[in-house]
Amino acid sequence: MVIVFLAVGGTAGVWAQHTREQLAEQYQERALAIAESVAGLPEVRAAFRSPRPELTLQPIAMGVQRATGADYVVIANRDQIRYAHPNTALIGRRLSTDGSEVLSSGRKWTGVQTGTLGRSVRGKAPIFDEAGRVIGLTSVGVLEQTVSEQLGAALPPLLWTVLAVLVSGSGAAALITRRVRRQTFGLEPWEIAALLEQREGVLHGVKEGCSPWIWTTPSRW
Protein backbone atom coordinates (compact mmCIF):
# COMPACT_ATOMS: atom_id res chain seq x y z
CA MET A 1 0.00 0.00 0.00
CA VAL A 2 2.87 2.37 0.78
CA ILE A 3 4.36 1.67 -2.65
CA VAL A 4 0.98 2.26 -4.31
CA PHE A 5 0.44 5.58 -2.52
CA LEU A 6 3.98 6.79 -3.24
CA ALA A 7 3.79 5.82 -6.91
CA VAL A 8 0.36 7.37 -7.48
CA GLY A 9 1.11 10.49 -5.43
CA GLY A 10 4.44 11.05 -7.17
CA THR A 11 2.90 10.61 -10.62
CA ALA A 12 0.04 12.98 -9.80
CA GLY A 13 2.48 15.60 -8.49
CA VAL A 14 4.66 15.41 -11.60
CA TRP A 15 1.58 15.61 -13.84
CA ALA A 16 0.24 18.67 -12.01
CA GLN A 17 3.59 20.47 -12.21
CA HIS A 18 4.00 19.61 -15.89
CA THR A 19 0.46 20.82 -16.64
CA ARG A 20 1.08 24.08 -14.80
CA GLU A 21 4.27 24.71 -16.78
CA GLN A 22 2.44 23.99 -20.03
CA LEU A 23 -0.37 26.38 -19.10
CA ALA A 24 2.15 29.09 -18.21
CA GLU A 25 3.88 28.66 -21.59
CA GLN A 26 0.58 28.76 -23.43
CA TYR A 27 -0.50 31.95 -21.63
CA GLN A 28 2.89 33.54 -22.32
CA GLU A 29 2.58 32.80 -26.04
CA ARG A 30 -0.99 34.11 -26.03
CA ALA A 31 0.03 37.27 -24.17
CA LEU A 32 2.86 37.87 -26.63
CA ALA A 33 0.57 37.40 -29.62
CA ILE A 34 -1.84 40.00 -28.20
CA ALA A 35 1.02 42.39 -27.43
CA GLU A 36 2.37 42.11 -30.98
CA SER A 37 -1.09 42.69 -32.43
CA VAL A 38 -1.58 45.85 -30.37
CA ALA A 39 1.93 47.09 -31.18
CA GLY A 40 1.22 46.70 -34.89
CA LEU A 41 -2.00 48.73 -34.93
CA PRO A 42 -1.70 51.92 -37.05
CA GLU A 43 -3.83 53.74 -34.48
CA VAL A 44 -1.29 52.97 -31.77
CA ARG A 45 1.63 54.26 -33.83
CA ALA A 46 -0.27 57.40 -34.74
CA ALA A 47 -1.22 58.07 -31.11
CA PHE A 48 2.45 58.44 -30.14
CA ARG A 49 2.62 61.56 -32.31
CA SER A 50 -0.30 63.25 -30.55
CA PRO A 51 0.09 65.61 -27.57
CA ARG A 52 -1.99 63.31 -25.34
CA PRO A 53 -1.33 59.71 -26.45
CA GLU A 54 -3.18 58.26 -23.45
CA LEU A 55 -6.50 59.64 -24.68
CA THR A 56 -6.31 57.32 -27.69
CA LEU A 57 -4.30 54.42 -26.28
CA GLN A 58 -6.26 53.85 -23.08
CA PRO A 59 -9.57 53.01 -24.87
CA ILE A 60 -7.70 50.78 -27.32
CA ALA A 61 -5.95 48.90 -24.52
CA MET A 62 -9.14 48.40 -22.51
CA GLY A 63 -11.03 47.21 -25.57
CA VAL A 64 -8.34 44.65 -26.38
CA GLN A 65 -8.25 43.54 -22.75
CA ARG A 66 -12.00 42.89 -22.69
CA ALA A 67 -12.00 41.19 -26.09
CA THR A 68 -9.09 38.83 -25.38
CA GLY A 69 -9.65 38.07 -21.70
CA ALA A 70 -6.18 39.27 -20.70
CA ASP A 71 -5.81 40.56 -17.16
CA TYR A 72 -4.10 43.71 -18.37
CA VAL A 73 -2.85 45.52 -21.45
CA VAL A 74 -0.25 48.21 -20.82
CA ILE A 75 1.26 50.61 -23.34
CA ALA A 76 4.31 52.72 -22.54
CA ASN A 77 6.67 55.06 -24.39
CA ARG A 78 10.42 54.76 -24.81
CA ASP A 79 10.97 56.34 -21.39
CA GLN A 80 8.77 53.57 -19.90
CA ILE A 81 6.01 56.03 -19.00
CA ARG A 82 2.58 54.42 -19.13
CA TYR A 83 0.03 55.64 -21.67
CA ALA A 84 -2.48 52.85 -20.93
CA HIS A 85 -3.13 50.75 -17.82
CA PRO A 86 -6.17 49.07 -16.17
CA ASN A 87 -5.62 51.34 -13.19
CA THR A 88 -6.02 54.83 -14.64
CA ALA A 89 -4.27 56.33 -11.60
CA LEU A 90 -1.02 54.78 -12.84
CA ILE A 91 -1.16 56.36 -16.29
CA GLY A 92 1.69 58.84 -16.64
CA ARG A 93 3.87 56.91 -14.19
CA ARG A 94 6.87 54.73 -14.90
CA LEU A 95 6.51 50.99 -15.46
CA SER A 96 6.91 48.87 -12.33
CA THR A 97 8.91 46.24 -14.25
CA ASP A 98 11.92 46.96 -16.42
CA GLY A 99 11.23 47.08 -20.14
CA SER A 100 14.65 48.30 -21.24
CA GLU A 101 15.53 44.95 -22.83
CA VAL A 102 12.64 45.24 -25.27
CA LEU A 103 13.16 48.95 -25.89
CA SER A 104 16.90 48.71 -26.49
CA SER A 105 16.98 45.54 -28.58
CA GLY A 106 13.63 45.81 -30.33
CA ARG A 107 12.98 42.14 -29.62
CA LYS A 108 9.91 40.55 -28.06
CA TRP A 109 10.04 39.06 -24.57
CA THR A 110 8.08 36.53 -22.50
CA GLY A 111 8.42 35.56 -18.85
CA VAL A 112 7.06 35.87 -15.34
CA GLN A 113 7.28 39.12 -13.38
CA THR A 114 5.61 40.80 -10.43
CA GLY A 115 3.98 44.15 -11.14
CA THR A 116 1.38 46.44 -9.61
CA LEU A 117 -1.41 43.90 -10.22
CA GLY A 118 0.55 40.94 -8.85
CA ARG A 119 2.68 38.15 -10.26
CA SER A 120 1.82 37.30 -13.84
CA VAL A 121 2.99 35.56 -16.98
CA ARG A 122 3.42 38.17 -19.64
CA GLY A 123 4.57 39.01 -23.13
CA LYS A 124 6.13 42.29 -24.25
CA ALA A 125 6.47 43.59 -27.80
CA PRO A 126 8.19 46.73 -29.11
CA ILE A 127 6.27 49.44 -30.94
CA PHE A 128 8.01 50.77 -34.07
CA ASP A 129 7.40 53.99 -35.95
CA GLU A 130 7.34 54.29 -39.74
CA ALA A 131 11.15 54.58 -39.79
CA GLY A 132 11.58 51.33 -37.86
CA ARG A 133 12.68 52.98 -34.62
CA VAL A 134 11.42 51.70 -31.27
CA ILE A 135 9.09 54.31 -29.77
CA GLY A 136 7.49 52.26 -26.99
CA LEU A 137 6.27 48.86 -25.93
CA THR A 138 3.13 46.90 -25.24
CA SER A 139 2.93 44.55 -22.25
CA VAL A 140 0.13 42.01 -21.93
CA GLY A 141 -0.19 39.67 -18.96
CA VAL A 142 -2.25 36.99 -17.28
CA LEU A 143 -2.14 36.77 -13.50
CA GLU A 144 -0.80 33.55 -11.98
CA GLN A 145 -4.10 33.31 -10.12
CA THR A 146 -5.81 32.84 -13.49
CA VAL A 147 -3.30 30.12 -14.40
CA SER A 148 -3.95 28.41 -11.05
CA GLU A 149 -7.70 28.54 -11.65
CA GLN A 150 -7.22 26.95 -15.07
CA LEU A 151 -5.10 24.24 -13.46
CA GLY A 152 -7.80 23.69 -10.85
CA ALA A 153 -10.34 23.14 -13.61
CA ALA A 154 -8.10 20.41 -15.06
CA LEU A 155 -7.63 18.61 -11.72
CA PRO A 156 -10.97 16.72 -11.34
CA PRO A 157 -10.19 14.19 -14.12
CA LEU A 158 -6.79 13.63 -12.51
CA LEU A 159 -8.33 13.13 -9.06
CA TRP A 160 -10.79 10.56 -10.42
CA THR A 161 -7.94 8.75 -12.13
CA VAL A 162 -5.87 8.78 -8.94
CA LEU A 163 -8.84 7.47 -6.97
CA ALA A 164 -9.40 4.66 -9.48
CA VAL A 165 -5.73 3.67 -9.38
CA LEU A 166 -5.69 3.74 -5.58
CA VAL A 167 -8.78 1.53 -5.37
CA SER A 168 -7.43 -0.97 -7.90
CA GLY A 169 -3.98 -0.88 -6.28
CA SER A 170 -5.47 -1.42 -2.84
CA GLY A 171 -7.50 -4.37 -4.13
CA ALA A 172 -4.42 -5.90 -5.75
CA ALA A 173 -2.40 -5.41 -2.56
CA ALA A 174 -5.14 -7.07 -0.51
CA LEU A 175 -5.24 -10.08 -2.86
CA ILE A 176 -1.47 -10.46 -2.75
CA THR A 177 -1.53 -10.22 1.05
CA ARG A 178 -4.19 -12.95 1.32
CA ARG A 179 -2.27 -15.24 -1.04
CA VAL A 180 0.99 -14.78 0.86
CA ARG A 181 -0.76 -15.38 4.20
CA ARG A 182 -2.22 -18.65 2.89
CA GLN A 183 1.19 -19.78 1.73
CA THR A 184 2.78 -18.91 5.07
CA PHE A 185 -0.12 -20.35 7.12
CA GLY A 186 -1.12 -16.90 8.35
CA LEU A 187 2.28 -16.21 9.95
CA GLU A 188 3.74 -12.74 10.03
CA PRO A 189 7.29 -12.20 8.74
CA TRP A 190 8.69 -11.82 12.26
CA GLU A 191 6.99 -15.03 13.29
CA ILE A 192 8.54 -16.87 10.34
CA ALA A 193 11.93 -15.45 11.31
CA ALA A 194 11.47 -16.63 14.91
CA LEU A 195 10.55 -20.14 13.76
CA LEU A 196 13.59 -20.22 11.50
CA GLU A 197 15.82 -19.21 14.38
CA GLN A 198 14.30 -21.96 16.56
CA ARG A 199 14.82 -24.51 13.79
CA GLU A 200 18.43 -23.50 13.33
CA GLY A 201 18.94 -23.72 17.08
CA VAL A 202 17.45 -27.23 17.24
CA LEU A 203 19.52 -28.45 14.31
CA HIS A 204 22.65 -26.96 15.80
CA GLY A 205 21.90 -28.66 19.14
CA VAL A 206 21.29 -32.01 17.47
CA LYS A 207 24.53 -31.68 15.54
CA GLU A 208 26.51 -30.91 18.67
CA GLY A 209 24.92 -33.81 20.57
CA CYS A 210 25.51 -36.38 17.82
CA SER A 211 29.08 -35.49 16.92
CA PRO A 212 30.86 -37.61 19.69
CA TRP A 213 28.66 -40.63 18.98
CA ILE A 214 29.41 -40.44 15.27
CA TRP A 215 33.13 -40.13 16.01
CA THR A 216 33.33 -43.20 18.26
CA THR A 217 30.94 -45.48 16.36
CA PRO A 218 33.53 -47.08 13.99
CA SER A 219 35.72 -48.34 16.86
CA ARG A 220 32.77 -50.09 18.55
CA TRP A 221 31.91 -51.97 15.40
PDB file of N, CA, C and O in Angstrom, residues 124-180:
ATOM      1  N   LYS A 124       5.873  40.886 -23.923  1.00  0.00           N
ATOM      2  CA  LYS A 124       6.131  42.286 -24.249  1.00  0.00           C
ATOM      3  C   LYS A 124       6.604  42.381 -25.699  1.00  0.00           C
ATOM      4  O   LYS A 124       7.401  41.558 -26.157  1.00  0.00           O
ATOM      5  N   ALA A 125       6.101  43.387 -26.397  1.00  0.00           N
ATOM      6  CA  ALA A 125       6.466  43.586 -27.803  1.00  0.00           C
ATOM      7  C   ALA A 125       6.808  45.054 -28.030  1.00  0.00           C
ATOM      8  O   ALA A 125       6.148  45.942 -27.483  1.00  0.00           O
ATOM      9  N   PRO A 126       7.829  45.326 -28.830  1.00  0.00           N
ATOM     10  CA  PRO A 126       8.191  46.726 -29.113  1.00  0.00           C
ATOM     11  C   PRO A 126       7.218  47.363 -30.104  1.00  0.00           C
ATOM     12  O   PRO A 126       6.613  46.678 -30.933  1.00  0.00           O
ATOM     13  N   ILE A 127       7.090  48.664 -29.997  1.00  0.00           N
ATOM     14  CA  ILE A 127       6.273  49.437 -30.945  1.00  0.00           C
ATOM     15  C   ILE A 127       7.236  50.241 -31.819  1.00  0.00           C
ATOM     16  O   ILE A 127       8.070  51.000 -31.302  1.00  0.00           O
ATOM     17  N   PHE A 128       7.131  50.079 -33.134  1.00  0.00           N
ATOM     18  CA  PHE A 128       8.011  50.766 -34.071  1.00  0.00           C
ATOM     19  C   PHE A 128       7.261  51.880 -34.784  1.00  0.00           C
ATOM     20  O   PHE A 128       6.057  51.773 -35.040  1.00  0.00           O
ATOM     21  N   ASP A 129       7.990  52.943 -35.120  1.00  0.00           N
ATOM     22  CA  ASP A 129       7.395  53.994 -35.952  1.00  0.00           C
ATOM     23  C   ASP A 129       7.610  53.644 -37.421  1.00  0.00           C
ATOM     24  O   ASP A 129       8.129  52.566 -37.763  1.00  0.00           O
ATOM     25  N   GLU A 130       7.240  54.557 -38.309  1.00  0.00           N
ATOM     26  CA  GLU A 130       7.342  54.292 -39.739  1.00  0.00           C
ATOM     27  C   GLU A 130       8.784  54.118 -40.191  1.00  0.00           C
ATOM     28  O   GLU A 130       9.066  53.429 -41.184  1.00  0.00           O
ATOM     29  N   ALA A 131       9.732  54.689 -39.439  1.00  0.00           N
ATOM     30  CA  ALA A 131      11.154  54.580 -39.793  1.00  0.00           C
ATOM     31  C   ALA A 131      11.804  53.338 -39.199  1.00  0.00           C
ATOM     32  O   ALA A 131      12.994  53.110 -39.403  1.00  0.00           O
ATOM     33  N   GLY A 132      11.031  52.547 -38.451  1.00  0.00           N
ATOM     34  CA  GLY A 132      11.581  51.329 -37.865  1.00  0.00           C
ATOM     35  C   GLY A 132      12.264  51.537 -36.526  1.00  0.00           C
ATOM     36  O   GLY A 132      12.942  50.627 -36.029  1.00  0.00           O
ATOM     37  N   ARG A 133      12.091  52.710 -35.933  1.00  0.00           N
ATOM     38  CA  ARG A 133      12.681  52.975 -34.623  1.00  0.00           C
ATOM     39  C   ARG A 133      11.703  52.590 -33.511  1.00  0.00           C
ATOM     40  O   ARG A 133      10.490  52.746 -33.662  1.00  0.00           O
ATOM     41  N   VAL A 134      12.251  52.092 -32.403  1.00  0.00           N
ATOM     42  CA  VAL A 134      11.419  51.697 -31.266  1.00  0.00           C
ATOM     43  C   VAL A 134      10.954  52.954 -30.539  1.00  0.00           C
ATOM     44  O   VAL A 134      11.778  53.763 -30.085  1.00  0.00           O
ATOM     45  N   ILE A 135       9.632  53.123 -30.430  1.00  0.00           N
ATOM     46  CA  ILE A 135       9.090  54.308 -29.767  1.00  0.00           C
ATOM     47  C   ILE A 135       8.360  53.956 -28.475  1.00  0.00           C
ATOM     48  O   ILE A 135       7.957  54.843 -27.719  1.00  0.00           O
ATOM     49  N   GLY A 136       8.184  52.668 -28.213  1.00  0.00           N
ATOM     50  CA  GLY A 136       7.489  52.255 -26.992  1.00  0.00           C
ATOM     51  C   GLY A 136       7.336  50.750 -26.956  1.00  0.00           C
ATOM     52  O   GLY A 136       7.955  50.022 -27.736  1.00  0.00           O
ATOM     53  N   LEU A 137       6.505  50.306 -26.051  1.00  0.00           N
ATOM     54  CA  LEU A 137       6.268  48.861 -25.934  1.00  0.00           C
ATOM     55  C   LEU A 137       4.846  48.594 -25.460  1.00  0.00           C
ATOM     56  O   LEU A 137       4.192  49.457 -24.866  1.00  0.00           O
ATOM     57  N   THR A 138       4.419  47.389 -25.724  1.00  0.00           N
ATOM     58  CA  THR A 138       3.134  46.901 -25.235  1.00  0.00           C
ATOM     59  C   THR A 138       3.391  45.686 -24.358  1.00  0.00           C
ATOM     60  O   THR A 138       4.140  44.789 -24.740  1.00  0.00           O
ATOM     61  N   SER A 139       2.785  45.670 -23.179  1.00  0.00           N
ATOM     62  CA  SER A 139       2.933  44.550 -22.254  1.00  0.00           C
ATOM     63  C   SER A 139       1.553  43.985 -21.945  1.00  0.00           C
ATOM     64  O   SER A 139       0.651  44.712 -21.519  1.00  0.00           O
ATOM     65  N   VAL A 140       1.398  42.694 -22.181  1.00  0.00           N
ATOM     66  CA  VAL A 140       0.129  42.010 -21.926  1.00  0.00           C
ATOM     67  C   VAL A 140       0.406  40.867 -20.968  1.00  0.00           C
ATOM     68  O   VAL A 140       1.385  40.126 -21.133  1.00  0.00           O
ATOM     69  N   GLY A 141      -0.447  40.714 -19.951  1.00  0.00           N
ATOM     70  CA  GLY A 141      -0.191  39.668 -18.964  1.00  0.00           C
ATOM     71  C   GLY A 141      -1.448  38.966 -18.474  1.00  0.00           C
ATOM     72  O   GLY A 141      -2.560  39.471 -18.602  1.00  0.00           O
ATOM     73  N   VAL A 142      -1.201  37.790 -17.929  1.00  0.00           N
ATOM     74  CA  VAL A 142      -2.246  36.993 -17.284  1.00  0.00           C
ATOM     75  C   VAL A 142      -1.747  36.661 -15.885  1.00  0.00           C
ATOM     76  O   VAL A 142      -0.652  36.121 -15.723  1.00  0.00           O
ATOM     77  N   LEU A 143      -2.538  36.994 -14.882  1.00  0.00           N
ATOM     78  CA  LEU A 143      -2.136  36.769 -13.504  1.00  0.00           C
ATOM     79  C   LEU A 143      -1.969  35.278 -13.221  1.00  0.00           C
ATOM     80  O   LEU A 143      -2.686  34.444 -13.780  1.00  0.00           O
ATOM     81  N   GLU A 144      -1.011  34.945 -12.346  1.00  0.00           N
ATOM     82  CA  GLU A 144      -0.800  33.546 -11.982  1.00  0.00           C
ATOM     83  C   GLU A 144      -2.035  32.949 -11.323  1.00  0.00           C
ATOM     84  O   GLU A 144      -2.246  31.740 -11.370  1.00  0.00           O
ATOM     85  N   GLN A 145      -2.848  33.796 -10.702  1.00  0.00           N
ATOM     86  CA  GLN A 145      -4.101  33.310 -10.121  1.00  0.00           C
ATOM     87  C   GLN A 145      -5.001  32.728 -11.205  1.00  0.00           C
ATOM     88  O   GLN A 145      -5.653  31.699 -10.998  1.00  0.00           O
ATOM     89  N   THR A 146      -5.013  33.360 -12.369  1.00  0.00           N
ATOM     90  CA  THR A 146      -5.807  32.844 -13.487  1.00  0.00           C
ATOM     91  C   THR A 146      -5.265  31.503 -13.961  1.00  0.00           C
ATOM     92  O   THR A 146      -6.026  30.581 -14.265  1.00  0.00           O
ATOM     93  N   VAL A 147      -3.925  31.389 -14.002  1.00  0.00           N
ATOM     94  CA  VAL A 147      -3.300  30.121 -14.401  1.00  0.00           C
ATOM     95  C   VAL A 147      -3.648  29.029 -13.393  1.00  0.00           C
ATOM     96  O   VAL A 147      -3.950  27.894 -13.762  1.00  0.00           O
ATOM     97  N   SER A 148      -3.627  29.383 -12.094  1.00  0.00           N
ATOM     98  CA  SER A 148      -3.953  28.407 -11.052  1.00  0.00           C
ATOM     99  C   SER A 148      -5.415  27.967 -11.162  1.00  0.00           C
ATOM    100  O   SER A 148      -5.733  26.790 -10.955  1.00  0.00           O
ATOM    101  N   GLU A 149      -6.293  28.903 -11.475  1.00  0.00           N
ATOM    102  CA  GLU A 149      -7.703  28.543 -11.648  1.00  0.00           C
ATOM    103  C   GLU A 149      -7.888  27.599 -12.834  1.00  0.00           C
ATOM    104  O   GLU A 149      -8.694  26.659 -12.769  1.00  0.00           O
ATOM    105  N   GLN A 150      -7.153  27.829 -13.900  1.00  0.00           N
ATOM    106  CA  GLN A 150      -7.224  26.947 -15.066  1.00  0.00           C
ATOM    107  C   GLN A 150      -6.697  25.556 -14.711  1.00  0.00           C
ATOM    108  O   GLN A 150      -7.251  24.538 -15.134  1.00  0.00           O
ATOM    109  N   LEU A 151      -5.639  25.527 -13.905  1.00  0.00           N
ATOM    110  CA  LEU A 151      -5.099  24.239 -13.463  1.00  0.00           C
ATOM    111  C   LEU A 151      -6.099  23.525 -12.574  1.00  0.00           C
ATOM    112  O   LEU A 151      -6.279  22.302 -12.674  1.00  0.00           O
ATOM    113  N   GLY A 152      -6.792  24.286 -11.713  1.00  0.00           N
ATOM    114  CA  GLY A 152      -7.800  23.688 -10.851  1.00  0.00           C
ATOM    115  C   GLY A 152      -8.940  23.072 -11.640  1.00  0.00           C
ATOM    116  O   GLY A 152      -9.488  22.037 -11.250  1.00  0.00           O
ATOM    117  N   ALA A 153      -9.271  23.691 -12.769  1.00  0.00           N
ATOM    118  CA  ALA A 153     -10.336  23.141 -13.611  1.00  0.00           C
ATOM    119  C   ALA A 153      -9.910  21.828 -14.262  1.00  0.00           C
ATOM    120  O   ALA A 153     -10.750  20.995 -14.613  1.00  0.00           O
ATOM    121  N   ALA A 154      -8.594  21.647 -14.424  1.00  0.00           N
ATOM    122  CA  ALA A 154      -8.095  20.413 -15.056  1.00  0.00           C
ATOM    123  C   ALA A 154      -7.840  19.302 -14.047  1.00  0.00           C
ATOM    124  O   ALA A 154      -7.546  18.172 -14.440  1.00  0.00           O
ATOM    125  N   LEU A 155      -7.955  19.598 -12.749  1.00  0.00           N
ATOM    126  CA  LEU A 155      -7.630  18.606 -11.722  1.00  0.00           C
ATOM    127  C   LEU A 155      -8.674  17.506 -11.518  1.00  0.00           C
ATOM    128  O   LEU A 155      -8.304  16.366 -11.224  1.00  0.00           O
ATOM    129  N   PRO A 156      -9.994  17.789 -11.601  1.00  0.00           N
ATOM    130  CA  PRO A 156     -10.971  16.720 -11.337  1.00  0.00           C
ATOM    131  C   PRO A 156     -10.737  15.429 -12.106  1.00  0.00           C
ATOM    132  O   PRO A 156     -10.776  14.348 -11.497  1.00  0.00           O
ATOM    133  N   PRO A 157     -10.478  15.469 -13.432  1.00  0.00           N
ATOM    134  CA  PRO A 157     -10.189  14.194 -14.118  1.00  0.00           C
ATOM    135  C   PRO A 157      -8.994  13.470 -13.523  1.00  0.00           C
ATOM    136  O   PRO A 157      -8.989  12.233 -13.412  1.00  0.00           O
ATOM    137  N   LEU A 158      -7.963  14.253 -13.124  1.00  0.00           N
ATOM    138  CA  LEU A 158      -6.787  13.633 -12.511  1.00  0.00           C
ATOM    139  C   LEU A 158      -7.143  12.984 -11.186  1.00  0.00           C
ATOM    140  O   LEU A 158      -6.708  11.863 -10.887  1.00  0.00           O
ATOM    141  N   LEU A 159      -7.967  13.670 -10.373  1.00  0.00           N
ATOM    142  CA  LEU A 159      -8.329  13.128  -9.063  1.00  0.00           C
ATOM    143  C   LEU A 159      -9.130  11.837  -9.207  1.00  0.00           C
ATOM    144  O   LEU A 159      -8.931  10.882  -8.434  1.00  0.00           O
ATOM    145  N   TRP A 160     -10.038  11.794 -10.194  1.00  0.00           N
ATOM    146  CA  TRP A 160     -10.791  10.562 -10.418  1.00  0.00           C
ATOM    147  C   TRP A 160      -9.875   9.433 -10.865  1.00  0.00           C
ATOM    148  O   TRP A 160     -10.047   8.277 -10.449  1.00  0.00           O
ATOM    149  N   THR A 161      -8.892   9.761 -11.690  1.00  0.00           N
ATOM    150  CA  THR A 161      -7.936   8.746 -12.133  1.00  0.00           C
ATOM    151  C   THR A 161      -7.110   8.239 -10.961  1.00  0.00           C
ATOM    152  O   THR A 161      -6.883   7.031 -10.811  1.00  0.00           O
ATOM    153  N   VAL A 162      -6.653   9.178 -10.118  1.00  0.00           N
ATOM    154  CA  VAL A 162      -5.873   8.784  -8.938  1.00  0.00           C
ATOM    155  C   VAL A 162      -6.700   7.893  -8.020  1.00  0.00           C
ATOM    156  O   VAL A 162      -6.212   6.880  -7.503  1.00  0.00           O
ATOM    157  N   LEU A 163      -7.969   8.256  -7.822  1.00  0.00           N
ATOM    158  CA  LEU A 163      -8.840   7.466  -6.972  1.00  0.00           C
ATOM    159  C   LEU A 163      -9.026   6.060  -7.531  1.00  0.00           C
ATOM    160  O   LEU A 163      -8.968   5.064  -6.787  1.00  0.00           O
ATOM    161  N   ALA A 164      -9.224   5.967  -8.854  1.00  0.00           N
ATOM    162  CA  ALA A 164      -9.404   4.657  -9.477  1.00  0.00           C
ATOM    163  C   ALA A 164      -8.146   3.802  -9.329  1.00  0.00           C
ATOM    164  O   ALA A 164      -8.218   2.604  -9.034  1.00  0.00           O
ATOM    165  N   VAL A 165      -6.983   4.414  -9.508  1.00  0.00           N
ATOM    166  CA  VAL A 165      -5.728   3.669  -9.379  1.00  0.00           C
ATOM    167  C   VAL A 165      -5.513   3.229  -7.936  1.00  0.00           C
ATOM    168  O   VAL A 165      -5.061   2.103  -7.678  1.00  0.00           O
ATOM    169  N   LEU A 166      -5.843   4.104  -6.991  1.00  0.00           N
ATOM    170  CA  LEU A 166      -5.690   3.739  -5.583  1.00  0.00           C
ATOM    171  C   LEU A 166      -6.602   2.576  -5.202  1.00  0.00           C
ATOM    172  O   LEU A 166      -6.188   1.653  -4.487  1.00  0.00           O
ATOM    173  N   VAL A 167      -7.845   2.615  -5.678  1.00  0.00           N
ATOM    174  CA  VAL A 167      -8.780   1.531  -5.372  1.00  0.00           C
ATOM    175  C   VAL A 167      -8.303   0.220  -5.976  1.00  0.00           C
ATOM    176  O   VAL A 167      -8.270  -0.825  -5.302  1.00  0.00           O
ATOM    177  N   SER A 168      -7.913   0.254  -7.258  1.00  0.00           N
ATOM    178  CA  SER A 168      -7.435  -0.973  -7.898  1.00  0.00           C
ATOM    179  C   SER A 168      -6.131  -1.448  -7.276  1.00  0.00           C
ATOM    180  O   SER A 168      -5.935  -2.654  -7.075  1.00  0.00           O
ATOM    181  N   GLY A 169      -5.240  -0.504  -6.929  1.00  0.00           N
ATOM    182  CA  GLY A 169      -3.978  -0.877  -6.284  1.00  0.00           C
ATOM    183  C   GLY A 169      -4.208  -1.468  -4.912  1.00  0.00           C
ATOM    184  O   GLY A 169      -3.536  -2.434  -4.513  1.00  0.00           O
ATOM    185  N   SER A 170      -5.151  -0.893  -4.171  1.00  0.00           N
ATOM    186  CA  SER A 170      -5.468  -1.424  -2.840  1.00  0.00           C
ATOM    187  C   SER A 170      -6.049  -2.832  -2.947  1.00  0.00           C
ATOM    188  O   SER A 170      -5.708  -3.729  -2.158  1.00  0.00           O
ATOM    189  N   GLY A 171      -6.933  -3.034  -3.936  1.00  0.00           N
ATOM    190  CA  GLY A 171      -7.498  -4.371  -4.132  1.00  0.00           C
ATOM    191  C   GLY A 171      -6.429  -5.387  -4.484  1.00  0.00           C
ATOM    192  O   GLY A 171      -6.414  -6.507  -3.954  1.00  0.00           O
ATOM    193  N   ALA A 172      -5.502  -4.992  -5.369  1.00  0.00           N
ATOM    194  CA  ALA A 172      -4.418  -5.901  -5.745  1.00  0.00           C
ATOM    195  C   ALA A 172      -3.526  -6.214  -4.552  1.00  0.00           C
ATOM    196  O   ALA A 172      -3.118  -7.361  -4.347  1.00  0.00           O
ATOM    197  N   ALA A 173      -3.234  -5.190  -3.745  1.00  0.00           N
ATOM    198  CA  ALA A 173      -2.399  -5.408  -2.563  1.00  0.00           C
ATOM    199  C   ALA A 173      -3.081  -6.345  -1.578  1.00  0.00           C
ATOM    200  O   ALA A 173      -2.438  -7.209  -0.966  1.00  0.00           O
ATOM    201  N   ALA A 174      -4.404  -6.198  -1.418  1.00  0.00           N
ATOM    202  CA  ALA A 174      -5.145  -7.074  -0.508  1.00  0.00           C
ATOM    203  C   ALA A 174      -5.116  -8.522  -0.992  1.00  0.00           C
ATOM    204  O   ALA A 174      -4.936  -9.456  -0.201  1.00  0.00           O
ATOM    205  N   LEU A 175      -5.286  -8.725  -2.304  1.00  0.00           N
ATOM    206  CA  LEU A 175      -5.243 -10.084  -2.859  1.00  0.00           C
ATOM    207  C   LEU A 175      -3.871 -10.718  -2.682  1.00  0.00           C
ATOM    208  O   LEU A 175      -3.754 -11.896  -2.318  1.00  0.00           O
ATOM    209  N   ILE A 176      -2.824  -9.934  -2.931  1.00  0.00           N
ATOM    210  CA  ILE A 176      -1.465 -10.458  -2.752  1.00  0.00           C
ATOM    211  C   ILE A 176      -1.220 -10.818  -1.296  1.00  0.00           C
ATOM    212  O   ILE A 176      -0.628 -11.855  -0.971  1.00  0.00           O
ATOM    213  N   THR A 177      -1.710  -9.953  -0.385  1.00  0.00           N
ATOM    214  CA  THR A 177      -1.532 -10.219   1.048  1.00  0.00           C
ATOM    215  C   THR A 177      -2.224 -11.509   1.458  1.00  0.00           C
ATOM    216  O   THR A 177      -1.662 -12.339   2.192  1.00  0.00           O
ATOM    217  N   ARG A 178      -3.453 -11.718   0.978  1.00  0.00           N
ATOM    218  CA  ARG A 178      -4.192 -12.950   1.320  1.00  0.00           C
ATOM    219  C   ARG A 178      -3.479 -14.179   0.772  1.00  0.00           C
ATOM    220  O   ARG A 178      -3.374 -15.211   1.454  1.00  0.00           O
ATOM    221  N   ARG A 179      -2.960 -14.094  -0.439  1.00  0.00           N
ATOM    222  CA  ARG A 179      -2.266 -15.242  -1.038  1.00  0.00           C
ATOM    223  C   ARG A 179      -1.001 -15.579  -0.257  1.00  0.00           C
ATOM    224  O   ARG A 179      -0.715 -16.747   0.033  1.00  0.00           O
ATOM    225  N   VAL A 180      -0.244 -14.541   0.094  1.00  0.00           N
ATOM    226  CA  VAL A 180       0.987 -14.778   0.859  1.00  0.00           C
ATOM    227  C   VAL A 180       0.673 -15.355   2.230  1.00  0.00           C
ATOM    228  O   VAL A 180       1.370 -16.257   2.717  1.00  0.00           O
TER     229      VAL A 180
END
